[in-house]
């Protein structure tokens, strides 16, 4: 019996079994560095002020959750699902006013972190495109 292909979701990042993005980016240590730099940039970049205000003062929990999520999203261990259950990104972000400006501010932080930490230009472009799809999916305002 032929199964219908599963439609891609906003949080699906294509990865092959032979070369998952998690391994290509450098594994756990590299994902932790990316998360750390992303949140540093959120504190530093003036255009990120509004999205930074949506986060708690202490970013410890936010950093850990993003690390856990990215681990599985990039093709590594599904740490978020194992520890916290299904990500349900859209549902968890609904309380926050995420508009195009917020999406773009989030992307500015992530793209800069990627440009500083990921030397593989093909991987960086793939990740940026996938992050954009996910960030755009989380918009709940124009």
GROMACS .gro file of N, CA and C in nm:
model
  426
    1UNK      N    1   0.083  -0.117   0.000
    1UNK     CA    2   0.000   0.000   0.000
    1UNK      C    3   0.087   0.123   0.000
    2UNK      N    4   0.065   0.212  -0.092
    2UNK     CA    5   0.146   0.332  -0.105
    2UNK      C    6   0.098   0.439  -0.008
    3UNK      N    7   0.193   0.494   0.069
    3UNK     CA    8   0.159   0.599   0.164
    3UNK      C    9   0.176   0.734   0.098
    4UNK      N   10   0.089   0.826   0.137
    4UNK     CA   11   0.103   0.963   0.089
    4UNK      C   12   0.223   1.025   0.157
    5UNK      N   13   0.298   1.107   0.085
    5UNK     CA   14   0.411   1.173   0.150
    5UNK      C   15   0.361   1.268   0.256
    6UNK      N   16   0.435   1.276   0.364
    6UNK     CA   17   0.400   1.367   0.471
    6UNK      C   18   0.433   1.508   0.428
    7UNK      N   19   0.336   1.600   0.436
    7UNK     CA   20   0.367   1.737   0.396
    7UNK      C   21   0.468   1.798   0.493
    8UNK      N   22   0.558   1.880   0.443
    8UNK     CA   23   0.657   1.942   0.531
    8UNK      C   24   0.589   2.041   0.625
    9UNK      N   25   0.642   2.052   0.744
    9UNK     CA   26   0.593   2.150   0.840
    9UNK      C   27   0.693   2.262   0.849
   10UNK      N   28   0.655   2.366   0.916
   10UNK     CA   29   0.741   2.483   0.925
   10UNK      C   30   0.867   2.455   1.004
   11UNK      N   31   0.870   2.349   1.084
   11UNK     CA   32   0.988   2.322   1.165
   11UNK      C   33   1.070   2.206   1.111
   12UNK      N   34   1.041   2.160   0.991
   12UNK     CA   35   1.117   2.052   0.931
   12UNK      C   36   1.238   2.106   0.859
   13UNK      N   37   1.351   2.056   0.895
   13UNK     CA   38   1.475   2.094   0.828
   13UNK      C   39   1.525   1.971   0.754
   14UNK      N   40   1.538   1.979   0.623
   14UNK     CA   41   1.583   1.860   0.550
   14UNK      C   42   1.724   1.821   0.592
   15UNK      N   43   1.739   1.694   0.616
   15UNK     CA   44   1.871   1.644   0.652
   15UNK      C   45   1.881   1.501   0.601
   16UNK      N   46   1.995   1.465   0.550
   16UNK     CA   47   2.012   1.328   0.504
   16UNK      C   48   2.070   1.247   0.618
   17UNK      N   49   2.048   1.117   0.611
   17UNK     CA   50   2.102   1.029   0.712
   17UNK      C   51   2.254   1.035   0.712
   18UNK      N   52   2.312   1.052   0.594
   18UNK     CA   53   2.457   1.051   0.583
   18UNK      C   54   2.522   1.182   0.629
   19UNK      N   55   2.448   1.291   0.628
   19UNK     CA   56   2.509   1.419   0.659
   19UNK      C   57   2.410   1.512   0.729
   20UNK      N   58   2.365   1.476   0.849
   20UNK     CA   59   2.268   1.563   0.916
   20UNK      C   60   2.331   1.698   0.950
   21UNK      N   61   2.249   1.798   0.950
   21UNK     CA   62   2.295   1.933   0.980
   21UNK      C   63   2.359   1.941   1.119
   22UNK      N   64   2.308   1.863   1.212
   22UNK     CA   65   2.364   1.863   1.348
   22UNK      C   66   2.512   1.830   1.345
   23UNK      N   67   2.546   1.728   1.270
   23UNK     CA   68   2.688   1.690   1.261
   23UNK      C   69   2.765   1.794   1.181
   24UNK      N   70   2.705   1.843   1.072
   24UNK     CA   71   2.774   1.941   0.987
   24UNK      C   72   2.804   2.071   1.062
   25UNK      N   73   2.714   2.110   1.150
   25UNK     CA   74   2.736   2.235   1.223
   25UNK      C   75   2.841   2.217   1.333
   26UNK      N   76   2.862   2.093   1.378
   26UNK     CA   77   2.964   2.069   1.480
   26UNK      C   78   2.911   2.005   1.607
   27UNK      N   79   2.788   1.955   1.605
   27UNK     CA   80   2.733   1.883   1.719
   27UNK      C   81   2.693   1.973   1.836
   28UNK      N   82   2.685   1.910   1.951
   28UNK     CA   83   2.633   1.977   2.071
   28UNK      C   84   2.706   2.107   2.104
   29UNK      N   85   2.837   2.104   2.102
   29UNK     CA   86   2.915   2.222   2.139
   29UNK      C   87   2.884   2.339   2.046
   30UNK      N   88   2.876   2.313   1.917
   30UNK     CA   89   2.849   2.418   1.820
   30UNK      C   90   2.706   2.472   1.835
   31UNK      N   91   2.611   2.385   1.862
   31UNK     CA   92   2.473   2.430   1.882
   31UNK      C   93   2.465   2.518   2.007
   32UNK      N   94   2.534   2.480   2.111
   32UNK     CA   95   2.536   2.563   2.233
   32UNK      C   96   2.598   2.701   2.204
   33UNK      N   97   2.706   2.703   2.127
   33UNK     CA   98   2.769   2.832   2.092
   33UNK      C   99   2.673   2.919   2.010
   34UNK      N  100   2.602   2.856   1.916
   34UNK     CA  101   2.506   2.930   1.834
   34UNK      C  102   2.397   2.991   1.921
   35UNK      N  103   2.344   2.915   2.012
   35UNK     CA  104   2.238   2.964   2.101
   35UNK      C  105   2.292   3.078   2.188
   36UNK      N  106   2.409   3.061   2.242
   36UNK     CA  107   2.468   3.164   2.328
   36UNK      C  108   2.490   3.294   2.249
   37UNK      N  109   2.546   3.282   2.131
   37UNK     CA  110   2.571   3.403   2.050
   37UNK      C  111   2.440   3.467   2.005
   38UNK      N  112   2.343   3.387   1.968
   38UNK     CA  113   2.211   3.439   1.931
   38UNK      C  114   2.155   3.527   2.042
   39UNK      N  115   2.156   3.478   2.164
   39UNK     CA  116   2.099   3.557   2.274
   39UNK      C  117   2.188   3.676   2.312
   40UNK      N  118   2.318   3.665   2.293
   40UNK     CA  119   2.404   3.783   2.313
   40UNK      C  120   2.364   3.892   2.215
   41UNK      N  121   2.343   3.854   2.091
   41UNK     CA  122   2.304   3.951   1.988
   41UNK      C  123   2.166   4.009   2.018
   42UNK      N  124   2.078   3.930   2.072
   42UNK     CA  125   1.946   3.982   2.107
   42UNK      C  126   1.960   4.093   2.212
   43UNK      N  127   2.058   4.078   2.300
   43UNK     CA  128   2.085   4.183   2.400
   43UNK      C  129   2.155   4.304   2.339
   44UNK      N  130   2.234   4.283   2.236
   44UNK     CA  131   2.318   4.389   2.180
   44UNK      C  132   2.254   4.470   2.067
   45UNK      N  133   2.178   4.406   1.983
   45UNK     CA  134   2.128   4.473   1.863
   45UNK      C  135   2.005   4.559   1.894
   46UNK      N  136   2.010   4.688   1.862
   46UNK     CA  137   1.895   4.775   1.890
   46UNK      C  138   1.767   4.726   1.824
   47UNK      N  139   1.777   4.668   1.705
   47UNK     CA  140   1.656   4.621   1.636
   47UNK      C  141   1.593   4.499   1.704
   48UNK      N  142   1.664   4.439   1.798
   48UNK     CA  143   1.610   4.322   1.869
   48UNK      C  144   1.547   4.359   2.003
   49UNK      N  145   1.542   4.486   2.034
   49UNK     CA  146   1.490   4.530   2.164
   49UNK      C  147   1.350   4.476   2.193
   50UNK      N  148   1.262   4.483   2.094
   50UNK     CA  149   1.123   4.439   2.117
   50UNK      C  150   1.114   4.288   2.141
   51UNK      N  151   1.191   4.210   2.067
   51UNK     CA  152   1.183   4.066   2.091
   51UNK      C  153   1.255   4.028   2.220
   52UNK      N  154   1.359   4.101   2.256
   52UNK     CA  155   1.425   4.074   2.384
   52UNK      C  156   1.329   4.098   2.499
   53UNK      N  157   1.243   4.199   2.485
   53UNK     CA  158   1.146   4.232   2.591
   53UNK      C  159   1.042   4.121   2.608
   54UNK      N  160   1.025   4.035   2.510
   54UNK     CA  161   0.931   3.924   2.520
   54UNK      C  162   0.988   3.809   2.602
   55UNK      N  163   1.116   3.816   2.633
   55UNK     CA  164   1.184   3.710   2.707
   55UNK      C  165   1.202   3.751   2.854
   56UNK      N  166   1.222   3.652   2.941
   56UNK     CA  167   1.250   3.686   3.082
   56UNK      C  168   1.386   3.754   3.095
   57UNK      N  169   1.405   3.826   3.202
   57UNK     CA  170   1.533   3.893   3.228
   57UNK      C  171   1.646   3.791   3.229
   58UNK      N  172   1.625   3.682   3.300
   58UNK     CA  173   1.723   3.573   3.306
   58UNK      C  174   1.695   3.478   3.189
   59UNK      N  175   1.788   3.469   3.097
   59UNK     CA  176   1.769   3.390   2.976
   59UNK      C  177   1.809   3.243   2.989
   60UNK      N  178   1.844   3.200   3.107
   60UNK     CA  179   1.893   3.063   3.126
   60UNK      C  180   1.795   2.959   3.070
   61UNK      N  181   1.669   2.970   3.107
   61UNK     CA  182   1.568   2.874   3.061
   61UNK      C  183   1.546   2.886   2.911
   62UNK      N  184   1.541   3.007   2.859
   62UNK     CA  185   1.521   3.028   2.715
   62UNK      C  186   1.636   2.967   2.636
   63UNK      N  187   1.758   2.987   2.682
   63UNK     CA  188   1.874   2.931   2.614
   63UNK      C  189   1.869   2.779   2.613
   64UNK      N  190   1.834   2.721   2.727
   64UNK     CA  191   1.831   2.576   2.734
   64UNK      C  192   1.722   2.519   2.643
   65UNK      N  193   1.605   2.580   2.642
   65UNK     CA  194   1.497   2.531   2.557
   65UNK      C  195   1.533   2.543   2.409
   66UNK      N  196   1.595   2.654   2.370
   66UNK     CA  197   1.635   2.668   2.230
   66UNK      C  198   1.741   2.565   2.195
   67UNK      N  199   1.836   2.542   2.284
   67UNK     CA  200   1.937   2.439   2.258
   67UNK      C  201   1.872   2.302   2.242
   68UNK      N  202   1.783   2.266   2.333
   68UNK     CA  203   1.717   2.136   2.326
   68UNK      C  204   1.640   2.122   2.195
   69UNK      N  205   1.568   2.228   2.157
   69UNK     CA  206   1.490   2.224   2.034
   69UNK      C  207   1.582   2.211   1.912
   70UNK      N  208   1.684   2.297   1.904
   70UNK     CA  209   1.772   2.296   1.787
   70UNK      C  210   1.846   2.164   1.773
   71UNK      N  211   1.877   2.101   1.883
   71UNK     CA  212   1.945   1.972   1.875
   71UNK      C  213   1.867   1.874   1.788
   72UNK      N  214   1.741   1.858   1.816
   72UNK     CA  215   1.659   1.767   1.737
   72UNK      C  216   1.625   1.822   1.599
   73UNK      N  217   1.598   1.951   1.591
   73UNK     CA  218   1.559   2.015   1.466
   73UNK      C  219   1.670   2.005   1.362
   74UNK      N  220   1.793   2.006   1.408
   74UNK     CA  221   1.908   1.996   1.319
   74UNK      C  222   1.946   1.853   1.285
   75UNK      N  223   1.875   1.756   1.341
   75UNK     CA  224   1.903   1.617   1.310
   75UNK      C  225   1.984   1.545   1.416
   76UNK      N  226   2.005   1.609   1.529
   76UNK     CA  227   2.076   1.545   1.640
   76UNK      C  228   1.978   1.480   1.736
   77UNK      N  229   2.021   1.459   1.857
   77UNK     CA  230   1.932   1.396   1.956
   77UNK      C  231   1.806   1.480   1.978
   78UNK      N  232   1.688   1.417   1.983
   78UNK     CA  233   1.562   1.490   2.002
   78UNK      C  234   1.541   1.528   2.150
   79UNK      N  235   1.630   1.608   2.201
   79UNK     CA  236   1.632   1.638   2.344
   79UNK      C  237   1.506   1.710   2.393
   80UNK      N  238   1.457   1.804   2.314
   80UNK     CA  239   1.338   1.878   2.356
   80UNK      C  240   1.221   1.781   2.374
   81UNK      N  241   1.195   1.699   2.274
   81UNK     CA  242   1.083   1.605   2.280
   81UNK      C  243   1.101   1.506   2.395
   82UNK      N  244   1.223   1.460   2.416
   82UNK     CA  245   1.248   1.364   2.525
   82UNK      C  246   1.223   1.426   2.662
   83UNK      N  247   1.260   1.551   2.679
   83UNK     CA  248   1.250   1.614   2.812
   83UNK      C  249   1.121   1.692   2.834
   84UNK      N  250   1.068   1.753   2.727
   84UNK     CA  251   0.956   1.845   2.743
   84UNK      C  252   0.833   1.808   2.660
   85UNK      N  253   0.844   1.706   2.579
   85UNK     CA  254   0.732   1.668   2.493
   85UNK      C  255   0.740   1.738   2.359
   86UNK      N  256   0.633   1.727   2.280
   86UNK     CA  257   0.635   1.789   2.146
   86UNK      C  258   0.656   1.940   2.156
   87UNK      N  259   0.735   1.999   2.064
   87UNK     CA  260   0.765   2.142   2.073
   87UNK      C  261   0.642   2.233   2.065
   88UNK      N  262   0.549   2.204   1.977
   88UNK     CA  263   0.429   2.288   1.959
   88UNK      C  264   0.466   2.437   1.956
   89UNK      N  265   0.558   2.469   1.867
   89UNK     CA  266   0.612   2.605   1.860
   89UNK      C  267   0.505   2.712   1.844
   90UNK      N  268   0.416   2.692   1.751
   90UNK     CA  269   0.314   2.795   1.726
   90UNK      C  270   0.230   2.819   1.851
   91UNK      N  271   0.184   2.714   1.913
   91UNK     CA  272   0.102   2.726   2.033
   91UNK      C  273   0.178   2.799   2.144
   92UNK      N  274   0.304   2.766   2.162
   92UNK     CA  275   0.382   2.827   2.271
   92UNK      C  276   0.417   2.972   2.244
   93UNK      N  277   0.414   3.013   2.116
   93UNK     CA  278   0.446   3.151   2.083
   93UNK      C  279   0.323   3.240   2.066
   94UNK      N  280   0.204   3.182   2.069
   94UNK     CA  281   0.081   3.260   2.050
   94UNK      C  282   0.064   3.375   2.150
   95UNK      N  283   0.106   3.361   2.274
   95UNK     CA  284   0.088   3.474   2.368
   95UNK      C  285   0.171   3.599   2.334
   96UNK      N  286   0.267   3.584   2.244
   96UNK     CA  287   0.356   3.695   2.213
   96UNK      C  288   0.317   3.759   2.079
   97UNK      N  289   0.320   3.891   2.072
   97UNK     CA  290   0.286   3.960   1.946
   97UNK      C  291   0.400   3.950   1.845
   98UNK      N  292   0.394   3.849   1.761
   98UNK     CA  293   0.500   3.826   1.664
   98UNK      C  294   0.452   3.874   1.528
   99UNK      N  295   0.507   3.987   1.487
   99UNK     CA  296   0.474   4.044   1.357
   99UNK      C  297   0.596   4.034   1.267
  100UNK      N  298   0.586   4.094   1.151
  100UNK     CA  299   0.696   4.088   1.056
  100UNK      C  300   0.824   4.150   1.114
  101UNK      N  301   0.810   4.260   1.187
  101UNK     CA  302   0.927   4.324   1.247
  101UNK      C  303   0.993   4.233   1.350
  102UNK      N  304   0.912   4.165   1.430
  102UNK     CA  305   0.967   4.073   1.531
  102UNK      C  306   1.037   3.956   1.462
  103UNK      N  307   0.972   3.903   1.357
  103UNK     CA  308   1.035   3.794   1.281
  103UNK      C  309   1.170   3.839   1.225
  104UNK      N  310   1.171   3.958   1.166
  104UNK     CA  311   1.294   4.008   1.104
  104UNK      C  312   1.402   4.036   1.208
  105UNK      N  313   1.364   4.082   1.326
  105UNK     CA  314   1.461   4.106   1.433
  105UNK      C  315   1.521   3.974   1.481
  106UNK      N  316   1.434   3.873   1.496
  106UNK     CA  317   1.482   3.741   1.537
  106UNK      C  318   1.579   3.687   1.433
  107UNK      N  319   1.542   3.703   1.306
  107UNK     CA  320   1.627   3.655   1.197
  107UNK      C  321   1.759   3.732   1.192
  108UNK      N  322   1.757   3.861   1.222
  108UNK     CA  323   1.882   3.938   1.222
  108UNK      C  324   1.980   3.881   1.323
  109UNK      N  325   1.929   3.846   1.441
  109UNK     CA  326   2.015   3.786   1.544
  109UNK      C  327   2.066   3.650   1.501
  110UNK      N  328   1.977   3.568   1.447
  110UNK     CA  329   2.017   3.433   1.408
  110UNK      C  330   2.112   3.436   1.288
  111UNK      N  331   2.082   3.518   1.189
  111UNK     CA  332   2.170   3.524   1.073
  111UNK      C  333   2.309   3.574   1.109
  112UNK      N  334   2.315   3.670   1.198
  112UNK     CA  335   2.447   3.719   1.239
  112UNK      C  336   2.522   3.611   1.316
  113UNK      N  337   2.453   3.541   1.405
  113UNK     CA  338   2.517   3.432   1.479
  113UNK      C  339   2.565   3.325   1.381
  114UNK      N  340   2.483   3.292   1.284
  114UNK     CA  341   2.524   3.192   1.183
  114UNK      C  342   2.646   3.240   1.106
  115UNK      N  343   2.646   3.367   1.066
  115UNK     CA  344   2.757   3.418   0.986
  115UNK      C  345   2.888   3.418   1.066
  116UNK      N  346   2.878   3.436   1.195
  116UNK     CA  347   2.998   3.437   1.279
  116UNK      C  348   3.048   3.298   1.313
  117UNK      N  349   2.957   3.201   1.319
  117UNK     CA  350   2.993   3.070   1.374
  117UNK      C  351   2.991   2.954   1.275
  118UNK      N  352   2.927   2.971   1.161
  118UNK     CA  353   2.917   2.861   1.065
  118UNK      C  354   2.994   2.900   0.939
  119UNK      N  355   3.107   2.836   0.917
  119UNK     CA  356   3.192   2.873   0.804
  119UNK      C  357   3.145   2.811   0.673
  120UNK      N  358   3.071   2.702   0.679
  120UNK     CA  359   3.020   2.634   0.559
  120UNK      C  360   2.907   2.719   0.500
  121UNK      N  361   2.935   2.785   0.388
  121UNK     CA  362   2.836   2.878   0.330
  121UNK      C  363   2.709   2.808   0.284
  122UNK      N  364   2.721   2.688   0.231
  122UNK     CA  365   2.601   2.613   0.189
  122UNK      C  366   2.514   2.579   0.310
  123UNK      N  367   2.575   2.531   0.414
  123UNK     CA  368   2.502   2.498   0.537
  123UNK      C  369   2.438   2.622   0.596
  124UNK      N  370   2.514   2.729   0.601
  124UNK     CA  371   2.462   2.857   0.655
  124UNK      C  372   2.338   2.902   0.577
  125UNK      N  373   2.342   2.893   0.445
  125UNK     CA  374   2.227   2.933   0.363
  125UNK      C  375   2.108   2.841   0.387
  126UNK      N  376   2.132   2.711   0.397
  126UNK     CA  377   2.024   2.617   0.424
  126UNK      C  378   1.959   2.645   0.560
  127UNK      N  379   2.042   2.667   0.659
  127UNK     CA  380   1.990   2.694   0.793
  127UNK      C  381   1.912   2.825   0.796
  128UNK      N  382   1.965   2.927   0.734
  128UNK     CA  383   1.897   3.057   0.733
  128UNK      C  384   1.760   3.045   0.666
  129UNK      N  385   1.753   2.974   0.555
  129UNK     CA  386   1.625   2.957   0.485
  129UNK      C  387   1.526   2.880   0.572
  130UNK      N  388   1.573   2.778   0.640
  130UNK     CA  389   1.484   2.699   0.726
  130UNK      C  390   1.442   2.778   0.849
  131UNK      N  391   1.535   2.853   0.906
  131UNK     CA  392   1.499   2.939   1.020
  131UNK      C  393   1.394   3.041   0.978
  132UNK      N  394   1.409   3.097   0.859
  132UNK     CA  395   1.312   3.196   0.812
  132UNK      C  396   1.172   3.134   0.800
  133UNK      N  397   1.164   3.015   0.743
  133UNK     CA  398   1.034   2.949   0.730
  133UNK      C  399   0.969   2.929   0.867
  134UNK      N  400   1.048   2.887   0.963
  134UNK     CA  401   0.995   2.865   1.097
  134UNK      C  402   0.955   2.998   1.163
  135UNK      N  403   1.042   3.097   1.154
  135UNK     CA  404   1.011   3.227   1.214
  135UNK      C  405   0.887   3.288   1.150
  136UNK      N  406   0.874   3.274   1.021
  136UNK     CA  407   0.756   3.327   0.953
  136UNK      C  408   0.630   3.252   0.994
  137UNK      N  409   0.641   3.123   1.013
  137UNK     CA  410   0.529   3.040   1.058
  137UNK      C  411   0.479   3.085   1.195
  138UNK      N  412   0.568   3.137   1.278
  138UNK     CA  413   0.530   3.178   1.414
  138UNK      C  414   0.464   3.316   1.419
  139UNK      N  415   0.466   3.389   1.307
  139UNK     CA  416   0.399   3.519   1.305
  139UNK      C  417   0.252   3.500   1.336
  140UNK      N  418   0.200   3.584   1.425
  140UNK     CA  419   0.057   3.580   1.456
  140UNK      C  420  -0.008   3.718   1.438
  141UNK      N  421   0.069   3.808   1.380
  141UNK     CA  422   0.022   3.941   1.348
  141UNK      C  423   0.085   3.982   1.215
  142UNK      N  424   0.022   4.076   1.143
  142UNK     CA  425   0.080   4.118   1.014
  142UNK      C  426   0.219   4.180   1.027
   0.00000   0.00000   0.00000
